[in-house]
mmCIF file of C-alpha atoms in Angstrom:
data_model
loop_
_atom_site.group_PDB
_atom_site.id
_atom_site.type_symbol
_atom_site.label_atom_id
_atom_site.label_comp_id
_atom_site.label_asym_id
_atom_site.label_seq_id
_atom_site.Cartn_x
_atom_site.Cartn_y
_atom_site.Cartn_z
ATOM 1 C CA UNK A 27 163.545 -84.087 -69.990
ATOM 2 C CA UNK A 28 167.014 -85.483 -69.446
ATOM 3 C CA UNK A 29 168.500 -88.778 -70.429
ATOM 4 C CA UNK A 30 168.992 -89.632 -66.736
ATOM 5 C CA UNK A 31 165.302 -89.255 -66.023
ATOM 6 C CA UNK A 32 164.487 -91.452 -68.965
ATOM 7 C CA UNK A 33 166.788 -94.149 -67.705
ATOM 8 C CA UNK A 34 165.304 -94.211 -64.180
ATOM 9 C CA UNK A 35 161.619 -93.849 -65.004
ATOM 10 C CA UNK A 36 161.085 -95.042 -68.553
ATOM 11 C CA UNK A 37 157.313 -95.310 -68.211
ATOM 12 C CA UNK A 38 156.650 -91.814 -66.878
ATOM 13 C CA UNK A 39 159.313 -90.077 -68.949
ATOM 14 C CA UNK A 40 158.326 -91.896 -72.101
ATOM 15 C CA UNK A 41 154.648 -91.110 -71.575
ATOM 16 C CA UNK A 42 155.549 -87.454 -71.051
ATOM 17 C CA UNK A 43 157.532 -87.360 -74.285
ATOM 18 C CA UNK A 44 154.665 -89.026 -76.094
ATOM 19 C CA UNK A 45 152.179 -86.534 -74.687
ATOM 20 C CA UNK A 46 154.289 -83.589 -75.870
ATOM 21 C CA UNK A 47 154.598 -84.996 -79.352
ATOM 22 C CA UNK A 48 150.853 -85.779 -79.575
ATOM 23 C CA UNK A 49 150.015 -82.248 -78.413
ATOM 24 C CA UNK A 50 152.008 -80.857 -81.319
ATOM 25 C CA UNK A 51 150.599 -83.527 -83.566
ATOM 26 C CA UNK A 52 147.232 -81.959 -84.159
ATOM 27 C CA UNK A 53 148.859 -78.693 -85.181
ATOM 28 C CA UNK A 54 151.858 -79.799 -87.171
ATOM 29 C CA UNK A 55 151.858 -83.449 -88.109
ATOM 30 C CA UNK A 56 148.576 -83.149 -90.004
ATOM 31 C CA UNK A 57 150.065 -80.488 -92.285
ATOM 32 C CA UNK A 58 153.212 -82.476 -92.916
ATOM 33 C CA UNK A 59 151.533 -85.884 -93.206
ATOM 34 C CA UNK A 60 150.986 -85.637 -96.943
ATOM 35 C CA UNK A 61 154.656 -84.747 -97.449
ATOM 36 C CA UNK A 62 156.224 -87.210 -95.049
ATOM 37 C CA UNK A 63 153.867 -90.077 -95.707
ATOM 38 C CA UNK A 64 154.422 -89.937 -99.459
ATOM 39 C CA UNK A 65 158.002 -91.153 -99.178
ATOM 40 C CA UNK A 66 159.315 -94.304 -97.562
ATOM 41 C CA UNK A 67 162.398 -94.034 -95.330
ATOM 42 C CA UNK A 68 165.525 -93.960 -97.457
ATOM 43 C CA UNK A 69 167.960 -93.893 -94.584
ATOM 44 C CA UNK A 70 168.640 -96.489 -91.877
ATOM 45 C CA UNK A 71 165.555 -97.452 -89.916
ATOM 46 C CA UNK A 72 163.342 -99.156 -92.473
ATOM 47 C CA UNK A 73 164.197 -102.605 -91.167
ATOM 48 C CA UNK A 74 163.397 -101.561 -87.615
ATOM 49 C CA UNK A 75 160.004 -100.267 -88.665
ATOM 50 C CA UNK A 76 159.246 -103.459 -90.554
ATOM 51 C CA UNK A 77 160.325 -105.625 -87.642
ATOM 52 C CA UNK A 78 157.736 -103.896 -85.472
ATOM 53 C CA UNK A 79 154.967 -104.995 -87.825
ATOM 54 C CA UNK A 80 155.746 -108.686 -87.217
ATOM 55 C CA UNK A 81 154.824 -108.385 -83.547
ATOM 56 C CA UNK A 82 151.440 -109.337 -82.216
ATOM 57 C CA UNK A 83 148.811 -106.643 -81.585
ATOM 58 C CA UNK A 84 149.108 -107.306 -77.839
ATOM 59 C CA UNK A 85 152.852 -106.593 -77.901
ATOM 60 C CA UNK A 86 152.352 -103.456 -79.954
ATOM 61 C CA UNK A 87 149.654 -102.141 -77.601
ATOM 62 C CA UNK A 88 151.830 -102.856 -74.584
ATOM 63 C CA UNK A 89 154.749 -100.990 -76.133
ATOM 64 C CA UNK A 90 152.505 -98.030 -76.991
ATOM 65 C CA UNK A 91 151.834 -97.608 -73.285
ATOM 66 C CA UNK A 92 155.529 -97.226 -72.513
ATOM 67 C CA UNK A 93 157.317 -95.759 -75.523
ATOM 68 C CA UNK A 94 161.076 -95.721 -75.216
ATOM 69 C CA UNK A 95 163.628 -93.706 -77.185
ATOM 70 C CA UNK A 96 165.468 -96.908 -78.005
ATOM 71 C CA UNK A 97 162.280 -98.358 -79.491
ATOM 72 C CA UNK A 98 162.095 -95.616 -82.127
ATOM 73 C CA UNK A 99 163.569 -96.112 -85.599
ATOM 74 C CA UNK A 100 167.077 -94.682 -85.912
ATOM 75 C CA UNK A 101 166.533 -93.242 -89.415
ATOM 76 C CA UNK A 102 164.007 -91.069 -91.178
ATOM 77 C CA UNK A 103 162.889 -90.296 -94.706
ATOM 78 C CA UNK A 104 164.485 -87.546 -96.787
ATOM 79 C CA UNK A 105 161.290 -85.488 -96.588
ATOM 80 C CA UNK A 106 161.447 -85.668 -92.786
ATOM 81 C CA UNK A 107 164.977 -84.244 -92.792
ATOM 82 C CA UNK A 108 163.931 -81.490 -95.207
ATOM 83 C CA UNK A 109 160.884 -80.463 -93.202
ATOM 84 C CA UNK A 110 162.731 -80.565 -89.884
ATOM 85 C CA UNK A 111 165.656 -78.680 -91.401
ATOM 86 C CA UNK A 112 163.447 -75.923 -92.834
ATOM 87 C CA UNK A 113 161.744 -75.322 -89.471
ATOM 88 C CA UNK A 114 165.103 -75.367 -87.658
ATOM 89 C CA UNK A 115 166.675 -72.907 -90.093
ATOM 90 C CA UNK A 116 163.840 -70.392 -89.940
ATOM 91 C CA UNK A 117 163.720 -70.468 -86.138
ATOM 92 C CA UNK A 118 167.507 -70.200 -85.843
ATOM 93 C CA UNK A 119 167.757 -67.099 -88.019
ATOM 94 C CA UNK A 120 164.622 -65.373 -86.726
ATOM 95 C CA UNK A 121 165.336 -65.779 -83.011
ATOM 96 C CA UNK A 122 168.927 -64.518 -83.289
ATOM 97 C CA UNK A 123 168.360 -61.855 -85.945
ATOM 98 C CA UNK A 124 168.966 -58.777 -83.697
ATOM 99 C CA UNK A 125 172.432 -60.085 -82.771
ATOM 100 C CA UNK A 126 173.116 -60.755 -86.451
ATOM 101 C CA UNK A 127 172.290 -57.114 -87.179
ATOM 102 C CA UNK A 128 174.838 -56.024 -84.567
ATOM 103 C CA UNK A 129 177.478 -58.373 -86.023
ATOM 104 C CA UNK A 130 177.048 -56.868 -89.492
ATOM 105 C CA UNK A 131 177.482 -53.328 -88.186
ATOM 106 C CA UNK A 132 180.457 -54.156 -85.967
ATOM 107 C CA UNK A 133 182.248 -55.685 -88.954
ATOM 108 C CA UNK A 134 182.097 -52.385 -90.826
ATOM 109 C CA UNK A 135 185.634 -51.209 -91.648
ATOM 110 C CA UNK A 136 184.820 -47.504 -91.528
ATOM 111 C CA UNK A 137 181.535 -47.067 -89.665
ATOM 112 C CA UNK A 138 179.724 -43.793 -89.262
ATOM 113 C CA UNK A 139 180.662 -42.125 -85.926
ATOM 114 C CA UNK A 140 177.093 -42.749 -84.746
ATOM 115 C CA UNK A 141 177.465 -46.473 -85.472
ATOM 116 C CA UNK A 142 180.578 -47.257 -83.464
ATOM 117 C CA UNK A 143 179.757 -49.589 -80.595
ATOM 118 C CA UNK A 144 181.716 -50.883 -77.600
ATOM 119 C CA UNK A 145 180.053 -54.298 -77.427
ATOM 120 C CA UNK A 146 176.915 -56.221 -78.398
ATOM 121 C CA UNK A 147 174.685 -54.914 -75.601
ATOM 122 C CA UNK A 148 175.786 -51.315 -76.193
ATOM 123 C CA UNK A 149 174.991 -51.722 -79.891
ATOM 124 C CA UNK A 150 171.519 -53.157 -79.277
ATOM 125 C CA UNK A 151 170.680 -50.459 -76.737
ATOM 126 C CA UNK A 152 171.778 -47.609 -78.998
ATOM 127 C CA UNK A 153 170.105 -49.026 -82.114
ATOM 128 C CA UNK A 154 166.773 -49.415 -80.310
ATOM 129 C CA UNK A 155 167.081 -45.993 -78.609
ATOM 130 C CA UNK A 156 168.088 -43.947 -81.656
ATOM 131 C CA UNK A 157 166.527 -45.861 -84.559
ATOM 132 C CA UNK A 158 163.469 -47.546 -83.088
ATOM 133 C CA UNK A 159 162.638 -50.853 -81.461
ATOM 134 C CA UNK A 160 162.056 -52.644 -84.780
ATOM 135 C CA UNK A 161 165.262 -51.437 -86.454
ATOM 136 C CA UNK A 162 167.326 -54.549 -85.512
ATOM 137 C CA UNK A 163 164.726 -56.669 -87.341
ATOM 138 C CA UNK A 164 165.070 -55.041 -90.779
ATOM 139 C CA UNK A 165 165.693 -57.670 -93.446
ATOM 140 C CA UNK A 166 164.203 -60.492 -91.386
ATOM 141 C CA UNK A 167 161.629 -61.390 -94.043
ATOM 142 C CA UNK A 168 164.350 -61.842 -96.689
ATOM 143 C CA UNK A 169 166.264 -64.124 -94.332
ATOM 144 C CA UNK A 170 163.201 -66.211 -93.473
ATOM 145 C CA UNK A 171 162.353 -66.724 -97.153
ATOM 146 C CA UNK A 172 165.888 -67.898 -97.903
ATOM 147 C CA UNK A 173 166.505 -69.896 -94.714
ATOM 148 C CA UNK A 174 163.628 -72.358 -95.198
ATOM 149 C CA UNK A 175 164.633 -73.963 -98.517
ATOM 150 C CA UNK A 176 168.357 -73.479 -97.820
ATOM 151 C CA UNK A 177 168.278 -75.445 -94.571
ATOM 152 C CA UNK A 178 165.910 -78.050 -96.001
ATOM 153 C CA UNK A 179 168.507 -78.905 -98.653
ATOM 154 C CA UNK A 180 171.306 -78.512 -96.137
ATOM 155 C CA UNK A 181 170.117 -81.069 -93.563
ATOM 156 C CA UNK A 182 168.690 -83.530 -96.084
ATOM 157 C CA UNK A 183 171.939 -83.597 -98.074
ATOM 158 C CA UNK A 184 174.018 -83.879 -94.902
ATOM 159 C CA UNK A 185 172.068 -86.798 -93.448
ATOM 160 C CA UNK A 186 172.007 -88.723 -96.733
ATOM 161 C CA UNK A 187 175.699 -88.253 -97.500
ATOM 162 C CA UNK A 188 176.767 -88.888 -93.904
ATOM 163 C CA UNK A 189 175.040 -92.267 -93.931
ATOM 164 C CA UNK A 190 176.295 -93.208 -97.400
ATOM 165 C CA UNK A 191 179.914 -92.179 -96.807
ATOM 166 C CA UNK A 192 180.048 -93.689 -93.310
ATOM 167 C CA UNK A 193 178.988 -97.051 -94.730
ATOM 168 C CA UNK A 194 181.856 -96.845 -97.234
ATOM 169 C CA UNK A 195 184.597 -95.376 -95.037
ATOM 170 C CA UNK A 196 183.828 -96.957 -91.671
ATOM 171 C CA UNK A 197 180.937 -99.447 -91.900
ATOM 172 C CA UNK A 198 178.860 -99.762 -88.761
ATOM 173 C CA UNK A 199 180.498 -96.810 -86.999
ATOM 174 C CA UNK A 200 180.721 -93.017 -87.051
ATOM 175 C CA UNK A 201 183.288 -91.464 -89.401
ATOM 176 C CA UNK A 202 184.593 -87.924 -88.825
ATOM 177 C CA UNK A 203 185.781 -87.776 -92.429
ATOM 178 C CA UNK A 204 182.285 -88.667 -93.641
ATOM 179 C CA UNK A 205 180.735 -86.043 -91.341
ATOM 180 C CA UNK A 206 183.087 -83.327 -92.568
ATOM 181 C CA UNK A 207 182.685 -84.227 -96.245
ATOM 182 C CA UNK A 208 178.894 -84.362 -95.958
ATOM 183 C CA UNK A 209 178.887 -80.949 -94.274
ATOM 184 C CA UNK A 210 181.007 -79.433 -97.056
ATOM 185 C CA UNK A 211 178.796 -80.746 -99.861
ATOM 186 C CA UNK A 212 175.630 -79.679 -98.038
ATOM 187 C CA UNK A 213 177.099 -76.171 -97.763
ATOM 188 C CA UNK A 214 177.318 -75.851 -101.560
ATOM 189 C CA UNK A 215 173.542 -76.237 -101.849
ATOM 190 C CA UNK A 216 172.783 -74.117 -98.788
ATOM 191 C CA UNK A 217 174.865 -71.136 -99.904
ATOM 192 C CA UNK A 218 173.556 -71.238 -103.474
ATOM 193 C CA UNK A 219 170.063 -70.584 -102.107
ATOM 194 C CA UNK A 220 171.021 -68.337 -99.191
ATOM 195 C CA UNK A 221 173.533 -65.971 -100.791
ATOM 196 C CA UNK A 222 171.047 -63.556 -102.445
ATOM 197 C CA UNK A 223 169.090 -63.343 -99.179
ATOM 198 C CA UNK A 224 172.345 -62.567 -97.328
ATOM 199 C CA UNK A 225 173.123 -59.679 -99.696
ATOM 200 C CA UNK A 226 169.702 -58.102 -99.192
ATOM 201 C CA UNK A 227 169.703 -58.724 -95.442
ATOM 202 C CA UNK A 228 173.113 -57.182 -94.791
ATOM 203 C CA UNK A 229 172.459 -54.109 -96.912
ATOM 204 C CA UNK A 230 169.294 -53.448 -94.948
ATOM 205 C CA UNK A 231 171.092 -53.990 -91.636
ATOM 206 C CA UNK A 232 173.745 -51.308 -92.238
ATOM 207 C CA UNK A 233 173.504 -47.919 -90.562
ATOM 208 C CA UNK A 234 171.583 -45.361 -92.663
ATOM 209 C CA UNK A 235 170.541 -48.030 -95.155
ATOM 210 C CA UNK A 236 168.919 -46.221 -98.116
ATOM 211 C CA UNK A 237 166.437 -48.992 -98.921
ATOM 212 C CA UNK A 238 162.758 -48.742 -97.963
ATOM 213 C CA UNK A 239 162.218 -52.492 -97.904
ATOM 214 C CA UNK A 240 163.303 -55.866 -99.259
ATOM 215 C CA UNK A 241 161.788 -55.428 -102.727
ATOM 216 C CA UNK A 242 163.228 -51.921 -103.034
ATOM 217 C CA UNK A 243 166.675 -53.298 -102.137
ATOM 218 C CA UNK A 244 166.403 -56.146 -104.651
ATOM 219 C CA UNK A 245 165.272 -53.758 -107.400
ATOM 220 C CA UNK A 246 168.011 -51.195 -106.672
ATOM 221 C CA UNK A 247 170.832 -53.759 -106.565
ATOM 222 C CA UNK A 248 169.584 -55.426 -109.749
ATOM 223 C CA UNK A 249 169.362 -52.120 -111.654
ATOM 224 C CA UNK A 250 172.620 -50.545 -110.432
ATOM 225 C CA UNK A 251 174.934 -53.553 -110.099
ATOM 226 C CA UNK A 252 173.282 -56.305 -112.100
ATOM 227 C CA UNK A 253 172.183 -59.812 -111.081
ATOM 228 C CA UNK A 254 175.800 -60.868 -110.492
ATOM 229 C CA UNK A 255 175.829 -58.647 -107.385
ATOM 230 C CA UNK A 256 173.694 -61.204 -105.547
ATOM 231 C CA UNK A 257 176.472 -63.771 -105.956
ATOM 232 C CA UNK A 258 179.510 -61.490 -105.681
ATOM 233 C CA UNK A 259 180.391 -63.011 -102.306
ATOM 234 C CA UNK A 260 179.453 -66.608 -103.197
ATOM 235 C CA UNK A 261 183.021 -67.885 -103.531
ATOM 236 C CA UNK A 262 183.978 -66.061 -100.328
ATOM 237 C CA UNK A 263 180.924 -67.481 -98.596
ATOM 238 C CA UNK A 264 181.921 -70.979 -99.685
ATOM 239 C CA UNK A 265 185.543 -70.384 -98.679
ATOM 240 C CA UNK A 266 184.252 -69.444 -95.228
ATOM 241 C CA UNK A 267 181.391 -71.910 -94.836
ATOM 242 C CA UNK A 268 183.100 -75.053 -96.127
ATOM 243 C CA UNK A 269 185.702 -75.042 -93.303
ATOM 244 C CA UNK A 270 183.074 -73.653 -90.918
ATOM 245 C CA UNK A 271 180.621 -76.470 -91.586
ATOM 246 C CA UNK A 272 183.307 -79.148 -91.703
ATOM 247 C CA UNK A 273 184.574 -78.035 -88.289
ATOM 248 C CA UNK A 274 181.008 -77.546 -87.047
ATOM 249 C CA UNK A 275 179.736 -80.997 -88.011
ATOM 250 C CA UNK A 276 182.876 -82.830 -86.943
ATOM 251 C CA UNK A 277 182.798 -81.126 -83.528
ATOM 252 C CA UNK A 278 179.072 -81.770 -83.127
ATOM 253 C CA UNK A 279 179.335 -85.449 -83.999
ATOM 254 C CA UNK A 280 182.394 -85.869 -81.765
ATOM 255 C CA UNK A 281 180.586 -84.287 -78.815
ATOM 256 C CA UNK A 282 177.549 -86.456 -79.502
ATOM 257 C CA UNK A 283 179.769 -89.518 -79.225
ATOM 258 C CA UNK A 284 180.843 -88.322 -75.773
ATOM 259 C CA UNK A 285 177.538 -86.967 -74.451
ATOM 260 C CA UNK A 286 175.029 -89.178 -76.262
ATOM 261 C CA UNK A 287 176.822 -92.373 -77.376
ATOM 262 C CA UNK A 288 173.580 -94.315 -77.971
ATOM 263 C CA UNK A 289 172.254 -91.510 -80.229
ATOM 264 C CA UNK A 290 168.915 -91.268 -78.470
ATOM 265 C CA UNK A 291 166.749 -88.151 -78.529
ATOM 266 C CA UNK A 292 168.427 -86.080 -75.797
ATOM 267 C CA UNK A 293 167.654 -82.335 -75.994
ATOM 268 C CA UNK A 294 170.346 -81.257 -73.530
ATOM 269 C CA UNK A 295 173.123 -83.059 -75.436
ATOM 270 C CA UNK A 296 171.914 -81.678 -78.795
ATOM 271 C CA UNK A 297 171.855 -78.137 -77.409
ATOM 272 C CA UNK A 298 175.262 -78.284 -75.690
ATOM 273 C CA UNK A 299 176.967 -79.993 -78.633
ATOM 274 C CA UNK A 300 175.467 -77.513 -81.087
ATOM 275 C CA UNK A 301 176.464 -74.464 -79.027
ATOM 276 C CA UNK A 302 180.097 -75.538 -78.553
ATOM 277 C CA UNK A 303 180.467 -76.618 -82.184
ATOM 278 C CA UNK A 304 179.064 -73.297 -83.399
ATOM 279 C CA UNK A 305 181.315 -71.210 -81.142
ATOM 280 C CA UNK A 306 184.517 -72.980 -82.216
ATOM 281 C CA UNK A 307 183.685 -72.835 -85.924
ATOM 282 C CA UNK A 308 182.561 -69.184 -85.740
ATOM 283 C CA UNK A 309 185.714 -67.931 -84.024
ATOM 284 C CA UNK A 310 187.983 -69.766 -86.463
ATOM 285 C CA UNK A 311 186.309 -68.360 -89.598
ATOM 286 C CA UNK A 312 185.729 -64.734 -88.516
ATOM 287 C CA UNK A 313 188.340 -63.245 -90.931
ATOM 288 C CA UNK A 314 186.477 -64.708 -93.897
ATOM 289 C CA UNK A 315 183.163 -63.477 -92.517
ATOM 290 C CA UNK A 316 184.534 -59.910 -92.361
ATOM 291 C CA UNK A 317 185.499 -60.171 -96.035
ATOM 292 C CA UNK A 318 182.073 -61.591 -96.926
ATOM 293 C CA UNK A 319 180.322 -58.685 -95.168
ATOM 294 C CA UNK A 320 182.473 -56.165 -97.067
ATOM 295 C CA UNK A 321 181.641 -57.804 -100.417
ATOM 296 C CA UNK A 322 177.923 -57.928 -99.621
ATOM 297 C CA UNK A 323 177.533 -54.378 -98.302
ATOM 298 C CA UNK A 324 180.026 -52.472 -100.531
ATOM 299 C CA UNK A 325 180.316 -49.841 -97.765
ATOM 300 C CA UNK A 326 180.158 -46.346 -99.211
ATOM 301 C CA UNK A 327 182.698 -44.874 -96.758
ATOM 302 C CA UNK A 328 185.177 -47.638 -97.528
ATOM 303 C CA UNK A 329 184.759 -47.205 -101.283
ATOM 304 C CA UNK A 330 185.185 -43.459 -100.848
ATOM 305 C CA UNK A 331 188.415 -43.925 -98.914
ATOM 306 C CA UNK A 332 189.820 -46.259 -101.557
ATOM 307 C CA UNK A 333 188.811 -43.913 -104.386
ATOM 308 C CA UNK A 334 190.494 -40.948 -102.691
ATOM 309 C CA UNK A 335 193.801 -42.827 -102.841
ATOM 310 C CA UNK A 336 194.491 -43.082 -99.111
ATOM 311 C CA UNK A 337 196.821 -45.780 -97.857
ATOM 312 C CA UNK A 338 199.010 -48.178 -99.837
ATOM 313 C CA UNK A 339 198.174 -48.548 -103.495
ATOM 314 C CA UNK A 340 196.953 -44.942 -103.779
ATOM 315 C CA UNK A 341 198.165 -44.778 -107.318
ATOM 316 C CA UNK A 342 195.322 -46.982 -108.509
ATOM 317 C CA UNK A 343 192.537 -45.328 -110.449
ATOM 318 C CA UNK A 344 189.228 -44.428 -108.918
ATOM 319 C CA UNK A 345 187.432 -46.691 -111.356
ATOM 320 C CA UNK A 346 189.145 -49.689 -109.838
ATOM 321 C CA UNK A 347 187.425 -48.981 -106.554
ATOM 322 C CA UNK A 348 183.873 -48.386 -107.651
ATOM 323 C CA UNK A 349 183.200 -51.885 -106.361
ATOM 324 C CA UNK A 350 185.079 -54.417 -104.280
ATOM 325 C CA UNK A 351 185.033 -57.758 -106.064
ATOM 326 C CA UNK A 352 186.652 -61.052 -105.192
ATOM 327 C CA UNK A 353 188.121 -62.520 -102.034
ATOM 328 C CA UNK A 354 191.667 -61.297 -102.748
ATOM 329 C CA UNK A 355 190.482 -57.707 -103.225
ATOM 330 C CA UNK A 356 188.451 -57.907 -100.017
ATOM 331 C CA UNK A 357 191.442 -59.283 -98.068
ATOM 332 C CA UNK A 358 193.685 -56.450 -99.304
ATOM 333 C CA UNK A 359 191.055 -53.876 -98.429
ATOM 334 C CA UNK A 360 190.509 -55.194 -94.900
ATOM 335 C CA UNK A 361 194.249 -55.301 -94.221
ATOM 336 C CA UNK A 362 194.825 -51.840 -95.710
ATOM 337 C CA UNK A 363 192.126 -50.159 -93.639
ATOM 338 C CA UNK A 364 192.099 -52.253 -90.467
ATOM 339 C CA UNK A 365 195.369 -54.146 -90.230
ATOM 340 C CA UNK A 366 195.408 -57.627 -88.718
ATOM 341 C CA UNK A 367 192.848 -56.555 -86.115
ATOM 342 C CA UNK A 368 190.439 -55.715 -88.907
ATOM 343 C CA UNK A 369 190.036 -59.399 -89.719
ATOM 344 C CA UNK A 370 188.540 -60.002 -86.269
ATOM 345 C CA UNK A 371 186.087 -57.118 -86.163
ATOM 346 C CA UNK A 372 182.817 -58.328 -84.665
ATOM 347 C CA UNK A 373 184.250 -61.656 -83.451
ATOM 348 C CA UNK A 374 182.465 -61.282 -80.110
ATOM 349 C CA UNK A 375 179.112 -60.667 -81.782
ATOM 350 C CA UNK A 376 179.721 -63.532 -84.216
ATOM 351 C CA UNK A 377 180.400 -66.062 -81.443
ATOM 352 C CA UNK A 378 177.479 -64.763 -79.354
ATOM 353 C CA UNK A 379 175.258 -65.116 -82.427
ATOM 354 C CA UNK A 380 176.471 -68.569 -83.492
ATOM 355 C CA UNK A 381 176.395 -70.321 -80.100
ATOM 356 C CA UNK A 382 172.639 -70.033 -79.495
ATOM 357 C CA UNK A 383 171.933 -70.208 -83.252
ATOM 358 C CA UNK A 384 173.498 -73.622 -83.702
ATOM 359 C CA UNK A 385 172.086 -74.786 -80.357
ATOM 360 C CA UNK A 386 168.581 -73.768 -81.483
ATOM 361 C CA UNK A 387 169.075 -75.231 -84.946
ATOM 362 C CA UNK A 388 170.206 -78.667 -83.743
ATOM 363 C CA UNK A 389 167.648 -78.808 -80.918
ATOM 364 C CA UNK A 390 164.709 -77.914 -83.160
ATOM 365 C CA UNK A 391 165.963 -80.153 -85.973
ATOM 366 C CA UNK A 392 166.403 -83.197 -83.725
ATOM 367 C CA UNK A 393 163.032 -82.569 -82.038
ATOM 368 C CA UNK A 394 161.072 -82.387 -85.276
ATOM 369 C CA UNK A 395 162.998 -85.294 -86.771
ATOM 370 C CA UNK A 396 162.131 -87.304 -83.656
ATOM 371 C CA UNK A 397 158.496 -86.235 -83.703
ATOM 372 C CA UNK A 398 157.923 -86.780 -87.407
ATOM 373 C CA UNK A 399 159.625 -90.169 -87.338
ATOM 374 C CA UNK A 400 157.619 -91.254 -84.292
ATOM 375 C CA UNK A 401 154.430 -90.076 -85.995
ATOM 376 C CA UNK A 402 155.227 -92.263 -89.004
ATOM 377 C CA UNK A 403 156.111 -95.151 -86.726
ATOM 378 C CA UNK A 404 152.863 -94.936 -84.705
ATOM 379 C CA UNK A 405 150.727 -94.517 -87.816
ATOM 380 C CA UNK A 406 152.158 -97.618 -89.480
ATOM 381 C CA UNK A 407 151.824 -99.650 -86.277
ATOM 382 C CA UNK A 408 148.162 -98.625 -85.949
ATOM 383 C CA UNK A 409 147.503 -99.621 -89.553
ATOM 384 C CA UNK A 410 149.141 -102.986 -88.918
ATOM 385 C CA UNK A 411 147.045 -103.605 -85.801
ATOM 386 C CA UNK A 412 143.833 -102.764 -87.679
ATOM 387 C CA UNK A 413 144.855 -105.119 -90.475
#
């Protein structure tokens, strides 16, 4: 459904939107009702809901026949943002996981000769042909377990801070500074939850990964490298994701102002804004992502090259290169082995992964936020009519 259709035929389009939401209602809203209904809206929209209750039953019934996007509350409770964010995060990572596997391999500084690919499609074809159709999905369960709570905190924190800071910085209007700041703070919580899952996922994605499964990988890393290994790349991840998310959210909100100025539920604008914002942010932060992948995977061939004393700094001891630790060490290693081009290894796969990922994430998030909020709205209106 497009915004243009809604504007020309509000009755038919609105009824169609309502039918879609009610169809999902029996399957999803019932499960989430106990969570969502337990909290009152903490963000803008409470006054709009309350104003609806002062109308007569006849007015409420008439409006139910022709629901309009503009008639929905503009805010939602924190639990709604968390639930919508968790669903969006899991779907985003699961649907694009094969491309993420390719990105990890293409960022390898010294890949095995059998794992050198020309482009994303060549990589996917060769991985499926030589390693099996399910090989690009290894590590998916670790990602799904981490993505749910990480994105729940991520979106809930972002929405709450965006509203609070916007009211302080630019009351009654959108503030790019508030959007960027909220995105940065939300990233701190997201990465704290997601970083261990990223370590396990990327080690299982590498070519000739020695781990039998997720639990085997967790146990081996814990025993050989200690619990700190799961957060070795945390500062690098933050250094990458803070500017990534600031740029991402600011671009998304700016595009929403252009494409969807009234901030109605408009799937096409959410998808296009999310895709463009993700592509721009991904391309700009690729060098940091290459360093993060190196810290997470601790590539054996790269460590072997450093230990053998090849390249600048060959006078350093082997012990210094048993592990790569810290962003500065990772930067030196990437430059030593790949030059300036090494910082942009896998940039094509990263952009191809992020564009649909962010489009899916924002589309699913806005849809479930819309549906859950409308469910609350309709339930309270029905209770008021009965009373």
